Amino acid sequence: MTHVRNRHSFATQQVHAGAEPDPVTGARVTPVHLTAGFVFDDFEHARARFAGEDDGYVYTRIGNPTSAAVERRLAVLEGGTDAILVGTGQAAITVALLGILGAGDHLLAAADLYEGSRGLFLDNFGRLGIEVDFVEESADWERLVRPTTRAFFAESIANPKDTVLDLPAVAAVAHRHGVPLVVDNTFATPYLLRPLEHGADVVVHSASKFLAGHGAALGGAIVTGDGFDWSGFGHLTEPANVLAGVSWVQRYGPQRAYVEHTRGVVASRLGPTISPFNAFLVQQGLETLSLRVARQTQTAEQLARWLRARPEVVSVDHAALDDHPSHDVARRLLPRGAGAVFSVTLEGGRAAAQRFVDAVELFTRMTHVGDVRSLVIHPASTTHAHRTEPERLAAGIWPGLLRLSIGLEEPADLLADLEQALVASRAPHRSEQGAVA
Ligand SMILES: *Cc1c(COP(=O)(O)O)cnc(C)c1O
């Protein structure tokens, strides 16, 4: 890959990696190449492009220079070798896994998952004949493996309980069975954790969250390294139509076969292309990633500790707190902090949560995370409302649980808003009830 600057530190890479001044105009910032297609000089040029004999652009669904600059930067930031940028995080997960799985295959996924991923596996993949099991206990990664298991999937930090994946341990089980570990790194971002360095084989992101950061655009990414040998996967070792009868492994080698097939056959055929304009917005966000995530994580930890000491609060789920079940894993894998999203459970249950949500003035009521603005949502009545009550309780989604995503506002202002909302969340006094009645 060109323009990789692996000798530089993260803060430098996030503003420079993958982007050069435009060779034609001298524009310093990667231009927004809003174009459907790219011109062929003549008959022979068109033939050579389609034959893959030169690596220029053909059509934006297959590749675009604005998106490609973001792909190069993300690959560097994740410590990977290749990246594919797509339109959303859901598209990234779909494309990454359909590059591995087919009918009759089995997926082993962590039980603590983004609801959109869970639904994708159960409803959409289920109809394609891909079976899924969800892992509750760490020992189940080994116990639930089947001969047909073709991938492991988990989130590095899973919300709303802030569960941190023991990456090296789960990767070891996956590799013992010859299957890749796919990790959704949305909540950690490569600033807090680079899963490829701890045994993951494929990383996926919702770039709509911290990577973009501004909450203005959706995006998704798939990043791969070169540590996994894909020659155990039939669709990559059998002769491929689009490669004139050569296999992906023969053409690109056992390490890069997966990403080339996923880009060339899965992403480009399913077509969840990111707009070059949104790719540009993701790029703008990436340039301040470390500054934002460091500050948001620091503020989140401060607020989590403050909330835990409040009388209205039963529990706070942030892995930086020493009573959190993932605290030891977080100390081992997340030296820069355990992220800016956590949950807080109110003593007064659903009624208190409702009063709290209605009382916030600075926090925004919204289903999103990793935004520069602080956000609050009540999962039991929104993101997890379609689950049964016993399912929610088994997942620790109590009636009084609220998810907070901490933004870049002044911590003292956020604290003041939380304080007044906590006061408002208390059960109304008798006299007030009387007054209302
Ligand atoms: C938001 C999110 C997704 C889905 O991303 P979209 O960009 O909204 O499609 C996937 N995984 C996690 C952990 C997320 O937070």
XYZ file of C-alpha atoms and ligand atoms in Angstrom:
452
model
C 0.000 0.000 0.000
C 1.196 3.499 -0.755
C 1.608 6.366 1.683
C 1.747 4.192 4.801
C 3.635 5.874 7.569
C 3.986 3.169 10.163
C 6.967 4.818 11.829
C 4.802 7.724 12.985
C 2.643 7.829 16.098
C -1.150 7.642 16.076
C -1.721 11.411 16.366
C 0.471 12.024 13.320
C -0.992 9.167 11.307
C -4.558 10.318 11.859
C -3.894 13.595 9.997
C -1.437 12.339 7.362
C -1.732 8.623 6.590
C -3.133 7.737 3.195
C -3.491 11.297 1.856
C -1.155 13.245 -0.403
C -1.759 16.680 -1.917
C -3.811 16.284 -5.090
C -1.260 15.785 -7.895
C -3.260 17.830 -10.407
C -4.505 20.818 -8.377
C -2.231 20.793 -5.320
C -5.285 20.671 -3.031
C -3.957 19.707 0.412
C -7.194 18.122 1.664
C -8.371 15.048 -0.252
C -11.016 16.390 -2.687
C -14.573 15.084 -2.688
C -14.639 13.096 -5.908
C -18.393 13.083 -6.489
C -18.520 11.153 -9.736
C -20.213 7.961 -10.793
C -17.484 6.864 -13.170
C -13.965 7.509 -14.455
C -13.029 8.159 -18.081
C -11.164 5.654 -20.245
C -8.655 7.265 -22.631
C -9.357 4.796 -25.420
C -10.554 1.303 -26.258
C -7.404 -0.382 -24.984
C -7.459 1.596 -21.725
C -11.027 0.431 -20.991
C -10.091 -3.176 -21.745
C -7.026 -3.029 -19.466
C -9.002 -1.471 -16.553
C -11.660 -4.170 -16.732
C -8.979 -6.844 -16.893
C -7.419 -5.418 -13.735
C -4.148 -4.760 -15.535
C -3.926 -1.221 -14.166
C -5.287 -0.234 -10.786
C -7.077 2.970 -11.794
C -10.724 3.661 -11.006
C -13.670 2.433 -13.054
C -16.926 3.147 -11.240
C -17.584 4.508 -7.723
C -19.391 1.383 -6.513
C -16.121 -0.487 -7.055
C -13.739 2.231 -5.875
C -13.388 6.000 -5.526
C -10.303 8.129 -4.762
C -11.917 9.970 -1.812
C -13.039 6.706 -0.221
C -9.700 5.071 -1.004
C -7.805 7.778 0.907
C -9.965 7.065 3.961
C -9.405 3.318 3.502
C -5.620 3.796 3.500
C -5.797 5.951 6.616
C -8.028 3.515 8.510
C -5.802 0.572 7.610
C -2.813 2.431 9.086
C -4.679 3.534 12.221
C -5.854 -0.037 12.914
C -2.401 -1.475 12.269
C -3.833 -3.410 9.316
C -2.922 -3.845 5.671
C -6.216 -3.192 3.834
C -9.559 -1.519 4.448
C -12.922 -1.346 2.699
C -15.122 1.669 3.357
C -18.897 1.179 3.010
C -22.068 3.171 3.639
C -22.892 2.166 7.236
C -21.691 0.040 10.120
C -24.449 -2.475 9.411
C -23.173 -2.744 5.834
C -19.631 -3.323 7.118
C -20.766 -6.201 9.349
C -22.921 -7.704 6.577
C -20.194 -7.505 3.940
C -17.406 -8.700 6.270
C -19.381 -11.782 7.313
C -20.870 -12.613 3.902
C -17.272 -12.618 2.673
C -16.769 -15.611 4.980
C -20.120 -17.353 5.478
C -22.549 -19.160 3.204
C -25.625 -21.376 3.600
C -24.973 -24.214 6.044
C -22.237 -22.339 7.880
C -22.350 -21.535 11.573
C -21.454 -18.232 13.224
C -20.494 -18.008 16.877
C -21.189 -14.547 18.256
C -20.926 -12.897 21.646
C -24.294 -12.504 23.369
C -23.522 -8.878 24.278
C -24.056 -7.276 20.890
C -25.407 -4.207 19.191
C -29.097 -4.989 18.589
C -28.746 -4.348 14.842
C -26.080 -7.063 14.604
C -28.134 -9.505 16.631
C -31.152 -8.933 14.379
C -29.003 -9.243 11.243
C -27.690 -12.640 12.365
C -31.036 -14.026 13.519
C -33.444 -12.662 10.912
C -31.432 -11.948 7.760
C -28.597 -14.472 7.984
C -31.087 -17.014 9.340
C -33.085 -16.805 6.114
C -29.884 -17.340 4.105
C -29.250 -20.613 5.942
C -26.491 -19.298 8.205
C -26.926 -20.478 11.772
C -25.843 -18.504 14.812
C -25.234 -19.248 18.483
C -24.688 -16.592 21.122
C -21.957 -16.970 23.712
C -22.848 -15.950 27.285
C -19.903 -17.389 29.222
C -16.278 -17.291 28.100
C -16.069 -21.114 28.233
C -18.848 -21.282 25.610
C -16.542 -20.079 22.821
C -14.973 -23.538 22.969
C -18.093 -25.496 23.937
C -20.362 -24.158 21.160
C -17.941 -24.596 18.231
C -19.317 -26.946 15.572
C -17.606 -28.583 12.586
C -19.484 -26.008 10.437
C -18.391 -22.973 12.484
C -16.695 -20.564 10.082
C -16.348 -17.334 12.100
C -16.347 -15.827 15.579
C -17.859 -12.362 16.025
C -17.682 -10.052 19.047
C -17.452 -6.394 20.022
C -14.288 -5.106 21.683
C -16.419 -3.039 24.076
C -20.097 -4.001 24.097
C -22.832 -1.673 25.243
C -24.813 -0.978 27.330
C -22.981 -3.021 29.997
C -19.473 -2.017 28.838
C -18.345 -5.643 28.546
C -14.730 -5.808 27.343
C -13.770 -8.758 25.131
C -10.810 -10.842 26.280
C -9.408 -10.677 22.760
C -6.270 -12.856 23.071
C -8.246 -15.621 24.802
C -11.109 -15.690 22.272
C -8.701 -15.381 19.318
C -6.789 -18.403 20.606
C -9.953 -20.537 20.598
C -10.932 -19.328 17.117
C -7.499 -20.050 15.677
C -7.369 -23.488 17.279
C -10.456 -24.264 15.184
C -9.092 -22.598 12.040
C -11.675 -19.810 12.002
C -11.185 -16.027 11.947
C -12.200 -13.680 14.762
C -14.161 -10.665 13.489
C -14.272 -7.773 15.968
C -16.589 -4.765 15.961
C -14.285 -2.030 17.304
C -16.815 0.820 17.130
C -16.801 1.692 20.839
C -13.040 1.409 21.404
C -11.780 2.961 18.154
C -8.173 2.208 17.162
C -7.050 4.948 19.538
C -8.032 2.871 22.589
C -7.518 -0.603 21.087
C -6.152 -2.165 17.913
C -7.775 -5.616 17.848
C -5.510 -6.899 15.035
C -2.578 -6.588 17.449
C -4.353 -8.843 19.968
C -5.346 -11.689 17.656
C -8.379 -10.414 15.726
C -8.335 -11.129 11.973
C -10.974 -8.719 10.682
C -12.065 -5.448 12.308
C -15.362 -3.734 11.519
C -16.584 -0.270 12.459
C -19.605 1.899 12.425
C -17.734 4.998 11.242
C -20.940 6.911 12.012
C -19.872 6.997 15.668
C -16.450 8.048 17.007
C -14.527 7.780 13.720
C -16.620 10.520 12.127
C -17.452 11.941 15.553
C -19.511 14.894 14.382
C -22.753 12.938 14.065
C -23.292 14.299 10.556
C -22.777 11.223 8.374
C -23.039 7.442 8.352
C -20.191 5.188 7.329
C -18.755 1.742 7.915
C -15.383 0.082 7.550
C -13.768 -3.343 7.316
C -10.054 -3.579 8.122
C -7.891 -6.653 7.663
C -4.381 -7.638 8.613
C -2.171 -10.305 7.115
C -2.091 -12.756 10.019
C -4.800 -15.212 8.962
C -4.409 -18.007 6.393
C -7.652 -18.197 4.393
C -6.767 -21.327 2.439
C -9.277 -23.396 4.480
C -12.202 -21.560 2.813
C -13.561 -23.249 -0.313
C -14.940 -20.115 -1.965
C -11.422 -18.647 -1.873
C -9.559 -21.734 -3.082
C -11.912 -22.853 -5.852
C -11.556 -21.372 -9.367
C -13.323 -17.988 -9.439
C -15.517 -16.792 -12.327
C -14.245 -13.226 -12.180
C -10.606 -14.362 -12.090
C -10.860 -16.420 -15.293
C -10.715 -19.698 -13.439
C -7.894 -18.847 -11.022
C -8.730 -18.894 -7.288
C -8.524 -15.893 -4.946
C -5.812 -17.646 -2.959
C -3.799 -18.360 -6.116
C -4.155 -14.799 -7.342
C -3.620 -12.891 -4.076
C -2.080 -15.402 -1.677
C -3.634 -16.986 1.434
C -3.446 -13.777 3.508
C -5.034 -11.280 1.097
C -7.525 -13.595 -0.642
C -10.311 -12.697 1.788
C -10.118 -8.913 1.502
C -9.770 -8.998 -2.294
C -12.766 -11.296 -2.661
C -14.788 -9.257 -0.160
C -14.030 -6.027 -2.009
C -14.352 -7.401 -5.536
C -17.293 -9.767 -5.180
C -19.184 -9.043 -1.945
C -19.087 -5.253 -1.373
C -19.234 -4.327 -5.049
C -22.082 -6.763 -5.782
C -24.263 -6.069 -2.734
C -23.554 -2.398 -3.382
C -23.655 -0.610 0.016
C -21.319 2.067 -1.331
C -20.516 5.108 0.784
C -21.070 8.471 -0.864
C -17.674 10.120 -1.507
C -19.113 13.122 0.332
C -19.697 11.018 3.456
C -16.257 9.453 3.041
C -14.863 12.984 3.088
C -16.785 13.705 6.309
C -15.405 10.535 7.904
C -11.919 11.701 6.885
C -12.492 15.083 8.552
C -13.508 13.300 11.738
C -10.558 10.912 11.735
C -8.125 13.835 11.861
C -9.136 14.650 15.449
C -9.939 11.109 16.637
C -7.329 10.749 19.387
C -8.059 14.180 20.856
C -11.774 13.554 20.991
C -11.660 10.002 22.311
C -9.056 10.836 24.968
C -11.112 13.759 26.236
C -14.483 11.979 25.989
C -13.090 8.922 27.804
C -11.570 11.059 30.553
C -14.835 12.951 31.094
C -16.837 9.701 30.991
C -14.704 8.150 33.730
C -15.025 11.261 35.863
C -18.818 11.317 35.478
C -19.092 7.546 36.020
C -17.277 7.854 39.363
C -19.392 10.823 40.397
C -22.623 9.047 39.446
C -21.719 5.924 41.397
C -21.554 7.942 44.617
C -25.026 9.431 44.142
C -27.929 8.169 46.307
C -30.302 7.956 43.283
C -27.952 5.489 41.539
C -27.885 1.696 42.052
C -24.996 0.902 39.695
C -22.741 2.293 36.988
C -21.389 0.061 34.199
C -18.038 1.501 33.159
C -15.084 -0.890 32.894
C -12.734 1.687 34.452
C -14.549 1.191 37.768
C -12.887 -1.490 39.866
C -16.115 -3.376 40.654
C -16.969 -3.865 36.953
C -16.802 -7.513 35.727
C -14.517 -6.448 32.835
C -12.226 -4.275 34.950
C -9.221 -6.639 34.819
C -9.527 -7.234 31.067
C -9.851 -3.476 30.551
C -6.699 -2.819 32.578
C -4.832 -5.325 30.434
C -6.136 -4.293 26.991
C -7.264 -0.669 27.352
C -4.454 1.341 28.977
C -5.844 4.577 27.504
C -9.267 4.056 29.060
C -12.448 2.060 28.590
C -14.369 4.470 26.397
C -16.961 7.211 26.572
C -20.183 5.183 26.565
C -21.522 3.649 29.765
C -24.758 3.039 31.568
C -26.172 4.116 34.877
C -29.074 2.423 36.651
C -31.420 4.504 38.759
C -32.816 3.292 42.068
C -36.310 4.426 41.103
C -36.601 2.103 38.072
C -38.430 2.997 34.886
C -40.388 5.891 36.384
C -37.190 7.539 37.608
C -35.520 6.915 34.243
C -38.439 8.570 32.489
C -38.264 11.640 34.748
C -34.471 11.793 34.229
C -34.714 11.604 30.435
C -37.414 14.272 30.371
C -35.367 16.533 32.654
C -32.005 16.656 30.845
C -31.250 20.004 29.256
C -27.712 19.642 27.885
C -27.704 15.887 27.121
C -29.513 15.113 23.871
C -32.176 12.389 23.781
C -30.967 10.383 20.774
C -29.985 6.891 19.615
C -26.364 7.373 18.633
C -22.977 7.265 20.357
C -19.531 8.773 19.899
C -20.954 12.174 18.983
C -19.305 15.457 20.049
C -22.579 16.088 21.904
C -23.497 14.081 25.009
C -26.438 11.738 24.475
C -28.839 9.757 26.632
C -31.229 6.905 25.849
C -33.382 4.468 27.837
C -32.623 1.081 26.185
C -35.521 -0.896 27.730
C -38.120 1.328 26.030
C -36.219 1.996 22.767
C -33.251 -0.010 21.408
C -34.184 -3.140 23.381
C -37.990 -2.645 23.505
C -38.639 -5.577 21.130
C -36.878 -8.024 23.489
C -38.973 -9.725 26.188
C -38.649 -8.514 29.754
C -36.875 -11.754 30.876
C -34.426 -11.363 27.948
C -33.700 -7.779 28.935
C -33.160 -8.714 32.572
C -30.851 -11.591 31.571
C -28.790 -9.050 29.594
C -28.700 -6.677 32.576
C -30.942 -4.116 30.891
C -32.846 -3.055 33.986
C -35.958 -0.849 33.833
C -33.940 1.972 35.450
C -30.904 1.674 33.139
C -29.876 4.629 30.990
C -27.111 4.695 28.403
C -24.943 7.784 28.263
C -22.517 8.701 25.483
C -20.230 11.474 26.655
C -19.327 14.268 24.264
C -16.915 17.169 24.285
C -18.815 19.654 26.437
C -17.173 21.088 29.554
C -17.307 18.311 32.197
C -18.656 20.692 34.865
C -21.599 21.608 32.633
C -22.395 17.930 32.019
C -22.145 17.196 35.719
C -24.538 20.025 36.536
C -27.047 18.687 33.989
C -26.788 15.157 35.407
C -27.238 16.538 38.918
C -30.422 18.450 38.142
C -31.793 15.470 36.179
C -31.055 13.151 39.120
C -32.902 15.488 41.471
C -35.811 15.552 39.022
C -35.737 11.734 38.795
C -36.607 11.287 42.472
C -40.182 10.272 43.236
C -42.294 13.394 43.615
C -42.891 14.444 47.242
C -46.344 13.984 48.718
C -46.948 17.721 48.772
C -45.982 17.987 45.066
C -48.242 15.040 44.249
C -50.998 16.862 46.095
C -50.300 20.008 44.156
C -50.461 18.115 40.854
C -53.691 16.425 41.882
C -24.095 1.889 15.456
C -23.423 0.577 15.544
C -23.453 -0.313 14.469
C -24.215 -0.015 13.198
O -23.659 1.085 12.561
P -24.497 2.032 11.553
O -23.452 2.962 11.050
O -25.546 2.700 12.375
O -25.066 1.149 10.523
C -22.767 -1.509 14.586
N -22.103 -1.823 15.717
C -22.070 -0.993 16.779
C -21.318 -1.403 17.987
C -22.720 0.232 16.727
O -22.703 1.048 17.780
